[in-house]
mmCIF file of C-alpha atoms in Angstrom:
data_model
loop_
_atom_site.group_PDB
_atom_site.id
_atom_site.type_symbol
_atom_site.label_atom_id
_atom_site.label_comp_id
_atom_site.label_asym_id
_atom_site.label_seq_id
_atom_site.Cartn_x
_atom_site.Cartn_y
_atom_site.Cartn_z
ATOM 1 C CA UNK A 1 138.831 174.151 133.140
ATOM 2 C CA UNK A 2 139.841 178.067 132.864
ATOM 3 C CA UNK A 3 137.574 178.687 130.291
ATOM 4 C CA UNK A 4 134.212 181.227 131.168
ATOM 5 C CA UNK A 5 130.826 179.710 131.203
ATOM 6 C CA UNK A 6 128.946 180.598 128.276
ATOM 7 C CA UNK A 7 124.893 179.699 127.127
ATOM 8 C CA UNK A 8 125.861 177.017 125.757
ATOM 9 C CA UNK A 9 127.061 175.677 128.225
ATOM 10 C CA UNK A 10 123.977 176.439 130.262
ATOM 11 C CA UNK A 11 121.700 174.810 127.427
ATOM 12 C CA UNK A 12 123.827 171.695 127.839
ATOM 13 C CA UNK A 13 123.226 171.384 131.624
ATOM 14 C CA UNK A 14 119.576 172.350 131.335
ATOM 15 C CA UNK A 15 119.035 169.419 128.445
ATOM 16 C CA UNK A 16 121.036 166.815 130.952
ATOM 17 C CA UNK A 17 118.864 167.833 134.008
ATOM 18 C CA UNK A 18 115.992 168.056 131.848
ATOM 19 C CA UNK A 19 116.553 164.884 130.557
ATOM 20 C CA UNK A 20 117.224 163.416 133.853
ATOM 21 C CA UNK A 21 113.982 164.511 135.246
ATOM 22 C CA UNK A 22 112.149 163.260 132.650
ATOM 23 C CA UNK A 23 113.630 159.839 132.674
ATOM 24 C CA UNK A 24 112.442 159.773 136.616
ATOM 25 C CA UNK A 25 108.914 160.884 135.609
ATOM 26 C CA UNK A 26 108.619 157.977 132.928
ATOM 27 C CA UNK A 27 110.712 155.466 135.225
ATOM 28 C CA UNK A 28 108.410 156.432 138.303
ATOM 29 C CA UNK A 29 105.300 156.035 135.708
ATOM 30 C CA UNK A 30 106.810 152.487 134.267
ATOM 31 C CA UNK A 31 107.030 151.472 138.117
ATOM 32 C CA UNK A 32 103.472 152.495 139.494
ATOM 33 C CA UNK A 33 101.960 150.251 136.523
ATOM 34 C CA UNK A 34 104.194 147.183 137.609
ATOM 35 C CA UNK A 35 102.852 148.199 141.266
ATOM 36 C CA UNK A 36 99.651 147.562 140.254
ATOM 37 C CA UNK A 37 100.623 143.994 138.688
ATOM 38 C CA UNK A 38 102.660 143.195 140.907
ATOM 39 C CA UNK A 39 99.715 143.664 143.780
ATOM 40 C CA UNK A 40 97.719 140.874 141.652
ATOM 41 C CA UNK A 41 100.386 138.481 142.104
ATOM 42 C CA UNK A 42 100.654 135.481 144.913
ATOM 43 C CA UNK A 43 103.966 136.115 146.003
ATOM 44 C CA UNK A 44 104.254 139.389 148.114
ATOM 45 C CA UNK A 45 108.277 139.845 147.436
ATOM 46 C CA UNK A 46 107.558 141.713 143.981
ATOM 47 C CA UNK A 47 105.608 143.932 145.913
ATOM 48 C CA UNK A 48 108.807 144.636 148.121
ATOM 49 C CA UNK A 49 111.111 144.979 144.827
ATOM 50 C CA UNK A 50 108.780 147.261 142.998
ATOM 51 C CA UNK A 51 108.650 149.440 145.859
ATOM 52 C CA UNK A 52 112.115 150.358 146.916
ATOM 53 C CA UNK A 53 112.533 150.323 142.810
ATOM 54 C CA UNK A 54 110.303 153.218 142.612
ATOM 55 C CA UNK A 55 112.279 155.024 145.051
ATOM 56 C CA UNK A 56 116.274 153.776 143.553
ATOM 57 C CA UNK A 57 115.365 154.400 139.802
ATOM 58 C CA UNK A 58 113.861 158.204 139.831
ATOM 59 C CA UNK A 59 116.996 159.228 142.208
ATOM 60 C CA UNK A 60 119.185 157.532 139.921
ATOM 61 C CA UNK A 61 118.182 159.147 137.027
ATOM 62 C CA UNK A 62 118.445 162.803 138.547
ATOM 63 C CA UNK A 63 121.862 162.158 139.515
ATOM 64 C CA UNK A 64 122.715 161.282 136.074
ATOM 65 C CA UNK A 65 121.238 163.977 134.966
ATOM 66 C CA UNK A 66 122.941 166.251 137.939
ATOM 67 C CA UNK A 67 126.390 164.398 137.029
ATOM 68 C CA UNK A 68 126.012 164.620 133.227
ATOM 69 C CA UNK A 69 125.292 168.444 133.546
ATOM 70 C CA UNK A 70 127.957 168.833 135.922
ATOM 71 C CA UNK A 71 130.188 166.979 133.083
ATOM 72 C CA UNK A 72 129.465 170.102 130.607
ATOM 73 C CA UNK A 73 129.964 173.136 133.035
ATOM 74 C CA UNK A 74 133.824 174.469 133.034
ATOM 75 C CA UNK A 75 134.080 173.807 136.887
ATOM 76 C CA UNK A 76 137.554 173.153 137.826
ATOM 77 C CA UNK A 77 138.805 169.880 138.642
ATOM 78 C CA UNK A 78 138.410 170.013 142.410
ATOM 79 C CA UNK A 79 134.890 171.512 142.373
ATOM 80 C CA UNK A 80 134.168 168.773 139.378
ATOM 81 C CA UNK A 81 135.578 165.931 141.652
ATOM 82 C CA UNK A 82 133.551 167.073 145.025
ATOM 83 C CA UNK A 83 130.118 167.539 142.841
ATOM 84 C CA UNK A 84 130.727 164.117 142.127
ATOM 85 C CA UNK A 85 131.531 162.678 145.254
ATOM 86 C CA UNK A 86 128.528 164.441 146.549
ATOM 87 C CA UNK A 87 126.238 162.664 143.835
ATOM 88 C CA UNK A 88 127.842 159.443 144.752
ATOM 89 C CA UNK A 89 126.912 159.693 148.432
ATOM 90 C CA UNK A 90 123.573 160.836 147.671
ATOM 91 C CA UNK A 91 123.075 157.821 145.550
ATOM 92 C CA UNK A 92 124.900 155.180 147.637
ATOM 93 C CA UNK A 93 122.523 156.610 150.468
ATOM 94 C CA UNK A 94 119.323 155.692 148.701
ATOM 95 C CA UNK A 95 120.203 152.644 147.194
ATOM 96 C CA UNK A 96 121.226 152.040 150.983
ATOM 97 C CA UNK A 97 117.757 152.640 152.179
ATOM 98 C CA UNK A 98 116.206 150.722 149.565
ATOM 99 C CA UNK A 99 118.203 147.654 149.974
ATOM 100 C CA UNK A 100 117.584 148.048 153.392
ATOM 101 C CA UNK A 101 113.469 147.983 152.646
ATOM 102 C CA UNK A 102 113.948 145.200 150.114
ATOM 103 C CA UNK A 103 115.826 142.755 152.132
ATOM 104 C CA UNK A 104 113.899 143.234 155.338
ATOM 105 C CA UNK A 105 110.641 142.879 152.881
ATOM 106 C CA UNK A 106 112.144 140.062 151.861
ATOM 107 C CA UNK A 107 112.721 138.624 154.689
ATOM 108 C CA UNK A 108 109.550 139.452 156.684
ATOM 109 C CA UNK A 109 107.677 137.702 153.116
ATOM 110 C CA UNK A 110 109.301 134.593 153.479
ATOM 111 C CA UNK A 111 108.830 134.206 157.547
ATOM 112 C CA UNK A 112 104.910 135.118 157.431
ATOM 113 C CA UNK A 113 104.861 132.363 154.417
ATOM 114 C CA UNK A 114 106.094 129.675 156.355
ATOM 115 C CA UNK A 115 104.736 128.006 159.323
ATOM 116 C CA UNK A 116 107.798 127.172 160.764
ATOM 117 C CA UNK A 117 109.484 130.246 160.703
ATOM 118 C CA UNK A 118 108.793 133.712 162.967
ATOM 119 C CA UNK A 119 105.922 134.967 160.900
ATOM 120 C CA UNK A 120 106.110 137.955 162.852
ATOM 121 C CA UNK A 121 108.949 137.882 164.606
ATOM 122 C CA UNK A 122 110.735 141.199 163.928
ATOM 123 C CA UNK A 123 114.342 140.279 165.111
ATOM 124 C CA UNK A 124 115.052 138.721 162.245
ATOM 125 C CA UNK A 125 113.986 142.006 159.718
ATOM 126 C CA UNK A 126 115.769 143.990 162.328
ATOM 127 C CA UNK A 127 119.020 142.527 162.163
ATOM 128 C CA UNK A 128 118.971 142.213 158.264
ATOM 129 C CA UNK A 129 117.973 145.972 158.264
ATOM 130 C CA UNK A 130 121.058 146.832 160.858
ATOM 131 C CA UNK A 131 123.290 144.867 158.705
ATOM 132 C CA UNK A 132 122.626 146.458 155.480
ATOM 133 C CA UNK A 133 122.436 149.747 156.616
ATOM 134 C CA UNK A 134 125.521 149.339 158.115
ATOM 135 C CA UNK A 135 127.419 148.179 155.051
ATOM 136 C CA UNK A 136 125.984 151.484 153.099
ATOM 137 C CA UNK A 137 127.174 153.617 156.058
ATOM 138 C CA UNK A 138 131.012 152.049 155.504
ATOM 139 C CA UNK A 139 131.330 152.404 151.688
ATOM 140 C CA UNK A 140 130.142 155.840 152.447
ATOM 141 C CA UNK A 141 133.185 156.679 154.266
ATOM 142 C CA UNK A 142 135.381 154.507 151.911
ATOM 143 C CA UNK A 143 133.634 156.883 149.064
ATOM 144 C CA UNK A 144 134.623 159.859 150.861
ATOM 145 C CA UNK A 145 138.137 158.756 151.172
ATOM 146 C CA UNK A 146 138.035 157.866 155.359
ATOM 147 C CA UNK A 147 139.688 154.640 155.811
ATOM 148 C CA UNK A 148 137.470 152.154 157.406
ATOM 149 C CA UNK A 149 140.369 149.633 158.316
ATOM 150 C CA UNK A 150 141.312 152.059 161.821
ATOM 151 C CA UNK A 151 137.576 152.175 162.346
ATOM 152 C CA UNK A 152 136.929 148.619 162.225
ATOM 153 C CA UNK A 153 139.897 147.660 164.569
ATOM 154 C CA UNK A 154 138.300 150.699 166.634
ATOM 155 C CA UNK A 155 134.974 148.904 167.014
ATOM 156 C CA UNK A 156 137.202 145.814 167.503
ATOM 157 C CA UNK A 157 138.350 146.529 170.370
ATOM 158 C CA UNK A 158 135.487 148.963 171.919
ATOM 159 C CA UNK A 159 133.033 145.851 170.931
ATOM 160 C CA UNK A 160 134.524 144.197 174.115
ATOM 161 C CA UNK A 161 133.765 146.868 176.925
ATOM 162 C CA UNK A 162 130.248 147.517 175.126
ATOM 163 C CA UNK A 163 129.496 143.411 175.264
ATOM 164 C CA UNK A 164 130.734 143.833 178.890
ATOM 165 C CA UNK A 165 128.552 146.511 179.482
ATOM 166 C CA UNK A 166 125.660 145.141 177.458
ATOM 167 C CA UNK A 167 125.400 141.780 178.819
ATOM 168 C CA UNK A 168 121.660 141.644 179.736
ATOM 169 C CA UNK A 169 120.918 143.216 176.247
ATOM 170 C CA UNK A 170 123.128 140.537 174.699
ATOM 171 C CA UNK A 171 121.672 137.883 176.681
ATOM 172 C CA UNK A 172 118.554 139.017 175.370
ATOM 173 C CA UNK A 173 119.105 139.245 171.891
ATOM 174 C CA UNK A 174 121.383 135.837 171.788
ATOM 175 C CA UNK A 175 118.783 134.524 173.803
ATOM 176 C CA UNK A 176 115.880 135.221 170.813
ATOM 177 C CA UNK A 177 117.773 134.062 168.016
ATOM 178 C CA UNK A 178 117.999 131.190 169.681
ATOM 179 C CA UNK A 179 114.257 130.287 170.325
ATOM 180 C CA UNK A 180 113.667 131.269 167.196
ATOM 181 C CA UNK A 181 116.022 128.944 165.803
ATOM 182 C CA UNK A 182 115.222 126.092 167.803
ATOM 183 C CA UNK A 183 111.389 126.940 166.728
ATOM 184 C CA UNK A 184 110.728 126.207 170.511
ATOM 185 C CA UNK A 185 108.004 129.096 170.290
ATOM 186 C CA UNK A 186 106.850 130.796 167.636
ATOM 187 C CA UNK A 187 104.369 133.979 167.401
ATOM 188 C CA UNK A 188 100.826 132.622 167.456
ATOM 189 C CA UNK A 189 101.514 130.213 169.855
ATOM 190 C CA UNK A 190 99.641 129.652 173.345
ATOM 191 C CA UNK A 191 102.367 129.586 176.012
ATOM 192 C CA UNK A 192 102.171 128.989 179.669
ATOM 193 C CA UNK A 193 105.099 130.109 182.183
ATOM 194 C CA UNK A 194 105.796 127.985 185.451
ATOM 195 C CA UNK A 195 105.890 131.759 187.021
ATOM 196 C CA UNK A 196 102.404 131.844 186.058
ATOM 197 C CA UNK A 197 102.240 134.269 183.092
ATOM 198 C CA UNK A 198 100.170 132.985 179.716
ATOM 199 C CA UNK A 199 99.201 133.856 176.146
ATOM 200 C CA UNK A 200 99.232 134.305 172.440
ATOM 201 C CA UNK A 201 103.013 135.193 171.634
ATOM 202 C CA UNK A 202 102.833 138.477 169.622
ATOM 203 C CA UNK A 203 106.217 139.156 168.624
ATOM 204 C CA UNK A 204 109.852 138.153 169.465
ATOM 205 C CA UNK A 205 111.712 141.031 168.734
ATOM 206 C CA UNK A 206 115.406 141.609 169.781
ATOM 207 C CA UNK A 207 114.554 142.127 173.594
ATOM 208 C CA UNK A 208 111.591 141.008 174.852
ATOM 209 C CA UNK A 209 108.994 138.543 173.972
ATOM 210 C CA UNK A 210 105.211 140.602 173.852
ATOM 211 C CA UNK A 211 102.877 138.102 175.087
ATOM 212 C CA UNK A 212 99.033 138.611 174.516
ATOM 213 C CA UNK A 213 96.651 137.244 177.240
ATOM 214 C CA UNK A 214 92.827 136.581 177.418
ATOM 215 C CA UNK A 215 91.981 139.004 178.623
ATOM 216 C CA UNK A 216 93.605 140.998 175.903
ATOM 217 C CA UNK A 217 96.472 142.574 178.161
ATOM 218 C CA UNK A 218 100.221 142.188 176.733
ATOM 219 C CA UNK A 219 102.833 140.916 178.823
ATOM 220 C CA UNK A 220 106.590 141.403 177.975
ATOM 221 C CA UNK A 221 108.949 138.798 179.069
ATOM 222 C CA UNK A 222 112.850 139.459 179.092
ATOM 223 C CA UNK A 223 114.043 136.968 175.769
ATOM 224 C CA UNK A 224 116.850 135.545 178.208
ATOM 225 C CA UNK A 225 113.986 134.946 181.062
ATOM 226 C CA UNK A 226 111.933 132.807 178.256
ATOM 227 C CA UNK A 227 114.434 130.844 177.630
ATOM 228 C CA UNK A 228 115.381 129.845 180.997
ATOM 229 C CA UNK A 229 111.637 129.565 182.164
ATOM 230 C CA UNK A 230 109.927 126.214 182.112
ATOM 231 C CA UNK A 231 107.314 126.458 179.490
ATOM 232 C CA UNK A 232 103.961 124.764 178.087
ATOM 233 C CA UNK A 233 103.658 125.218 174.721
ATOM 234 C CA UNK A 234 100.187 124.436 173.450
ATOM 235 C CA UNK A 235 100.450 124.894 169.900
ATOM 236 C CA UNK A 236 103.312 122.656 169.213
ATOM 237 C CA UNK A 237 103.515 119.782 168.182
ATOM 238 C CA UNK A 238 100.476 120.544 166.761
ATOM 239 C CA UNK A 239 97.548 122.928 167.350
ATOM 240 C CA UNK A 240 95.264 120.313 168.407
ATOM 241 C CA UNK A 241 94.473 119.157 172.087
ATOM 242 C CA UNK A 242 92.740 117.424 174.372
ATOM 243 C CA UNK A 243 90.770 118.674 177.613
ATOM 244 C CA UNK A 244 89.413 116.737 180.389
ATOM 245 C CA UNK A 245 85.834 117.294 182.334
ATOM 246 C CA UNK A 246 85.277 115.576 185.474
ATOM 247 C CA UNK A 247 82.003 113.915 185.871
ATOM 248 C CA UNK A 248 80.197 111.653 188.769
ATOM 249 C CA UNK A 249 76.788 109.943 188.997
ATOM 250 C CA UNK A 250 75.168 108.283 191.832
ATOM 251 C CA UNK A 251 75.595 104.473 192.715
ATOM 252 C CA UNK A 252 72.438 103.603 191.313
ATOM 253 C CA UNK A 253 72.864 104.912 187.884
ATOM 254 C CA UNK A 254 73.191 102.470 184.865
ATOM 255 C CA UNK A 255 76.778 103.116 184.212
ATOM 256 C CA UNK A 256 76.484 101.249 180.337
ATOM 257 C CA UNK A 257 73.919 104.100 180.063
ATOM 258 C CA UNK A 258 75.944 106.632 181.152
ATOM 259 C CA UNK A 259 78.434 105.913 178.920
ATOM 260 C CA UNK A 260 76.466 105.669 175.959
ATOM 261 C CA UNK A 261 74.441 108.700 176.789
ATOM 262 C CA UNK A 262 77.403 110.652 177.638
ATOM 263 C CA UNK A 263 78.755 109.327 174.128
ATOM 264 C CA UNK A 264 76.227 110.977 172.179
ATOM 265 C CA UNK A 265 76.355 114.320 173.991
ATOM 266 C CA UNK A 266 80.337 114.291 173.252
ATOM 267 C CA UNK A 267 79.390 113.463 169.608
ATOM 268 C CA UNK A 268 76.599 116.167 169.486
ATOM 269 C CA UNK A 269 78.764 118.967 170.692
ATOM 270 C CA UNK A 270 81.894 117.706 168.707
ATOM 271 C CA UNK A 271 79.555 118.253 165.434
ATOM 272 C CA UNK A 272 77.705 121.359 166.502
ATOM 273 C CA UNK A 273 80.025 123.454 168.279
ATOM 274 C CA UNK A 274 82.380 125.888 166.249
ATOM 275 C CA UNK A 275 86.165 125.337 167.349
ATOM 276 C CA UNK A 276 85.890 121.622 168.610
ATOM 277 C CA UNK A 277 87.284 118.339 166.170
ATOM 278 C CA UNK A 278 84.535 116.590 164.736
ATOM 279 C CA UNK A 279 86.411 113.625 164.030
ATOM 280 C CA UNK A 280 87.589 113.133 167.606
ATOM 281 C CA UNK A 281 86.387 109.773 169.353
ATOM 282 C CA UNK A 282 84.376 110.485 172.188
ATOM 283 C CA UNK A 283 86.465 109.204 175.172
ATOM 284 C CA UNK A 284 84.661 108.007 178.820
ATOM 285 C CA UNK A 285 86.933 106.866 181.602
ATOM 286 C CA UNK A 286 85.279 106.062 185.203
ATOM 287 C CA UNK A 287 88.131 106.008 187.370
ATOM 288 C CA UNK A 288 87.021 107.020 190.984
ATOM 289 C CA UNK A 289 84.057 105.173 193.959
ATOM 290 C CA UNK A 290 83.691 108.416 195.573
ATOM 291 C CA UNK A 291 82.017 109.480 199.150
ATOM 292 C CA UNK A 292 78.789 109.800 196.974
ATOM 293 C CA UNK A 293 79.419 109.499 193.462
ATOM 294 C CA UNK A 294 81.036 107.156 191.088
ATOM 295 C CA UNK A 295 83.483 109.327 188.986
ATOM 296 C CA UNK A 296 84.617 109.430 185.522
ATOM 297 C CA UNK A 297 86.772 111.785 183.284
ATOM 298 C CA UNK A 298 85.246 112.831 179.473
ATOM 299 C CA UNK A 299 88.104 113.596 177.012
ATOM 300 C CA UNK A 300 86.927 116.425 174.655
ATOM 301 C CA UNK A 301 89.237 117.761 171.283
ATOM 302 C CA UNK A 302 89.270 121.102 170.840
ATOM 303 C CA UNK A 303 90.748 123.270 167.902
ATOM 304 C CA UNK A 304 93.421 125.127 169.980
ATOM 305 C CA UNK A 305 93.616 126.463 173.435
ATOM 306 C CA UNK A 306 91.184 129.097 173.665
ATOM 307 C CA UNK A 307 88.095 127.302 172.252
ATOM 308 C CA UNK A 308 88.075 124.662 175.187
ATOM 309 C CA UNK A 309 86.099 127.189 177.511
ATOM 310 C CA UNK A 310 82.854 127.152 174.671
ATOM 311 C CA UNK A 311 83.180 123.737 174.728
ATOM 312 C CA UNK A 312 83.439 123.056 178.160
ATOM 313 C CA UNK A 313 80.592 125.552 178.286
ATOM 314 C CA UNK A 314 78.257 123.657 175.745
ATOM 315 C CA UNK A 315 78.859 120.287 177.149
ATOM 316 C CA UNK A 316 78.139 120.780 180.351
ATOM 317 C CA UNK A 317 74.724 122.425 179.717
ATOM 318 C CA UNK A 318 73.617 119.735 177.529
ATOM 319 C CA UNK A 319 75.080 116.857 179.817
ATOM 320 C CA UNK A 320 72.919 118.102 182.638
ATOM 321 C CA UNK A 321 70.065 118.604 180.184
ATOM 322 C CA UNK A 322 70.927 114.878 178.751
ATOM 323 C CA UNK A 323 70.952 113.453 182.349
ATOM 324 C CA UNK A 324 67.821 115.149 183.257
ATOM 325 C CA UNK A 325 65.665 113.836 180.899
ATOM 326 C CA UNK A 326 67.168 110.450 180.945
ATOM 327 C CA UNK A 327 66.796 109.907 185.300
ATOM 328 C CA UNK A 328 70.782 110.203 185.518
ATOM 329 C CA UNK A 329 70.745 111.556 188.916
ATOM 330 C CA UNK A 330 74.355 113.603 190.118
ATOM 331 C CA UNK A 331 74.409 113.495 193.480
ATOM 332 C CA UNK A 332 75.630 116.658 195.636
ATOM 333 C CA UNK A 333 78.214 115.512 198.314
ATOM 334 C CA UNK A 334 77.102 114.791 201.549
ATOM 335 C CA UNK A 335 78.908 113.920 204.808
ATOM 336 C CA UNK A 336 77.675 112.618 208.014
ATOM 337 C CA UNK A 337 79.359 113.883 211.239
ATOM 338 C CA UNK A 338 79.090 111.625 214.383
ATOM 339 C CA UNK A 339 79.297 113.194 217.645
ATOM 340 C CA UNK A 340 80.644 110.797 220.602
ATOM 341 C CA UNK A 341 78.878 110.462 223.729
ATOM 342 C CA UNK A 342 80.108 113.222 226.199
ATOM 343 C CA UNK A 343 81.371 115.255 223.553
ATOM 344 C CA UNK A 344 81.651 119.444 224.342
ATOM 345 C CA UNK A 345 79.233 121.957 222.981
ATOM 346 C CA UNK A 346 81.008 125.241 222.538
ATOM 347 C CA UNK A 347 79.082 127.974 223.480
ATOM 348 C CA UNK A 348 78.633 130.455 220.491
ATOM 349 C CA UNK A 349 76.871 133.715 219.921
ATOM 350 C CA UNK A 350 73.997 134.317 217.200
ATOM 351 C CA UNK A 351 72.183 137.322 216.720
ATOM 352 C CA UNK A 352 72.883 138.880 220.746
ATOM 353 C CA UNK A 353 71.661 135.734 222.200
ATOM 354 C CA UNK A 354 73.493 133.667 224.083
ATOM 355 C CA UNK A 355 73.391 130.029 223.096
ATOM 356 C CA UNK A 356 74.206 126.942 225.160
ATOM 357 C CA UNK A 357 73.996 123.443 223.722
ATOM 358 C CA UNK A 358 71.413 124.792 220.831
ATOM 359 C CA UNK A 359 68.938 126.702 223.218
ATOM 360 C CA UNK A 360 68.888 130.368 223.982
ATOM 361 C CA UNK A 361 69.802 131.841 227.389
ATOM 362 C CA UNK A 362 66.537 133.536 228.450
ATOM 363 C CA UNK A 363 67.146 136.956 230.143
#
């Protein structure tokens, strides 16, 4: 346009900013109240969607406003097309981010719903998040006029020395979508290396594997090392398992009433005790004629890994206590030594005496 700006020109962009402004205020209003439903609701993916909405729709409506007062204003046509191409970034940019929220929200919802997916494993919300934010980045070059088609042959062909130089990172990241896939372990699950290291898995991100012990300390373990390691899982198949006491009683014990009183102490502890199966069959199985003791193996079920020290802790108190009052004697192991006739007494020295064959070497 070669026309001079007048007022009323000036009215017209105030009314379309105005009006752009207000249409955020009453969108961002509309959005808080669905918030607020939306928080009431089962399902936490209309959370996600609300959210990034709230952020999309008020940005939106200023840059109509900012376009549509632009529209009125006699810029010329180059300053008319670059305000625009400047309101398109903007906007492709925060619809960008907000897709980006939504579809990792999305994603992390529908893992922590299901048991059988990475509740919180963040690779997968990572990768989504990479992806989409890396579409947004290329239509924001196509929208500025850069051809992408150069720049993707580009990373074509750079993609090779970076995967050569990246190989333990690849490894690594290849490495955690596939134990993730395979659902071999999963966060929450008790895991036991055969290099020793054990825990709670914590997260499976696209590197390492964070690994939360006992004791409460985290160990990280390389993804590609986890999947080469041999590995207990004790969650899987299912959380449930079985732990064995050893047991012995002397020769002269009653061994129907060992089993039946050992029976009932399995029973009580399976009923009382928080973390153990109540349902589970109390299991006796003498196995062993010891040096001193006849010895047997008790089968306990516990909840999941951790609870089998309580329980091992409970039952052995009130076994002892059990056999106690019922005369069931456990005998401490004994061994008798025979010395041969003509056999050699080594001198040794006690308290800065010198002792031959048992008697002290007066001075």
């Amino acid at each position: 346009m070669n026309r001079s700006l007048t007022l009323h020109d000036l009215v017209l962009a105030g009314i379309a900013m105005g009006a752009g402004l207000v249409l955020a205020f009453m969108s961002r209003t509309l959005l808080r109240w669905l918030a607020g439903h939306a928080k009431r609701t089962r399902w936490s993916g209309d959370d996600v969607i609300v959210d990034a909405l709230r952020s999309v729709v008020p940005w939106a409506a200023i840059a109509g406003g900012a376009s549509a007062a632009a529209a009125v204003l006699p810029l010329t046509r180059s300053v008319q097309h670059h305000v625009n191409q400047v309101l398109e970034v903007w906007l492709i940019v925060v619809v960008t981010f907000s897709a980006a929220r939504v579809i990792a929200g999305l994603v992390r919802s529908v893992t922590q719903s299901r048991s059988g997916v990475a509740g919180s494993a963040t690779i997968f919300v990572n990768i989504t998040r990479v992806l989409v934010l890396a579409i947004g980045f290329l239509v924001v070059l196509q929208t500025l006029g850069i051809s992408i088609a150069p720049l993707l042959t580009a990373l074509g062909v750079g993609g090779l020395a970076v995967a050569l130089a990246l190989q333990d990172t690849l490894a690594n990241l290849f490495a955690g979508v596939h134990i993730l896939a395979s659902k071999t372990v999963q966060p929450g699950d008790y895991i036991r290396l055969s290099s020793g290291e054990e825990g709670y898995v914590v997260d499976i991100n696209w590197r390492q594997t964070t690994v939360r012990q006992l004791s409460n300390n985290l160990v990280v373990i390389p993804n590609g090392q986890l999947a080469k390691a041999n590995m207990t899982n004790y969650t899987r198949p299912e959380q449930e398992l079985t732990v064995l006491v050893q047991v012995g009683v002397s020769y002269d014990s009653d061994l129907e009433h060992v089993e039946r009183v050992t029976s009932e102490v399995v029973t009580e502890v399976m009923t009382d005790v928080t973390g153990a199966v109540p349902d589970h069959e109390a299991a006796i199985r003498f196995h062993t004629f010891g040096d001193s003791r006849i010895g047997f193996t008790v089968i306990l079920g516990v909840g999941e890994f951790s609870d089998q020290y309580r329980i091992k802790h409970e039952f052995i108190k009130r076994l002892h206590r059990r056999y106690r009052a019922e005369g069931i004697r456990i005998p401490a192991p004994t061994r008798t030594v025979a010395f041969q006739p003509g056999s050699v007494v080594i001198p040794q020295q006690r308290s800065g005496e010198d002792v031959v064959g048992g008697t002290p070497l007066a001075d």
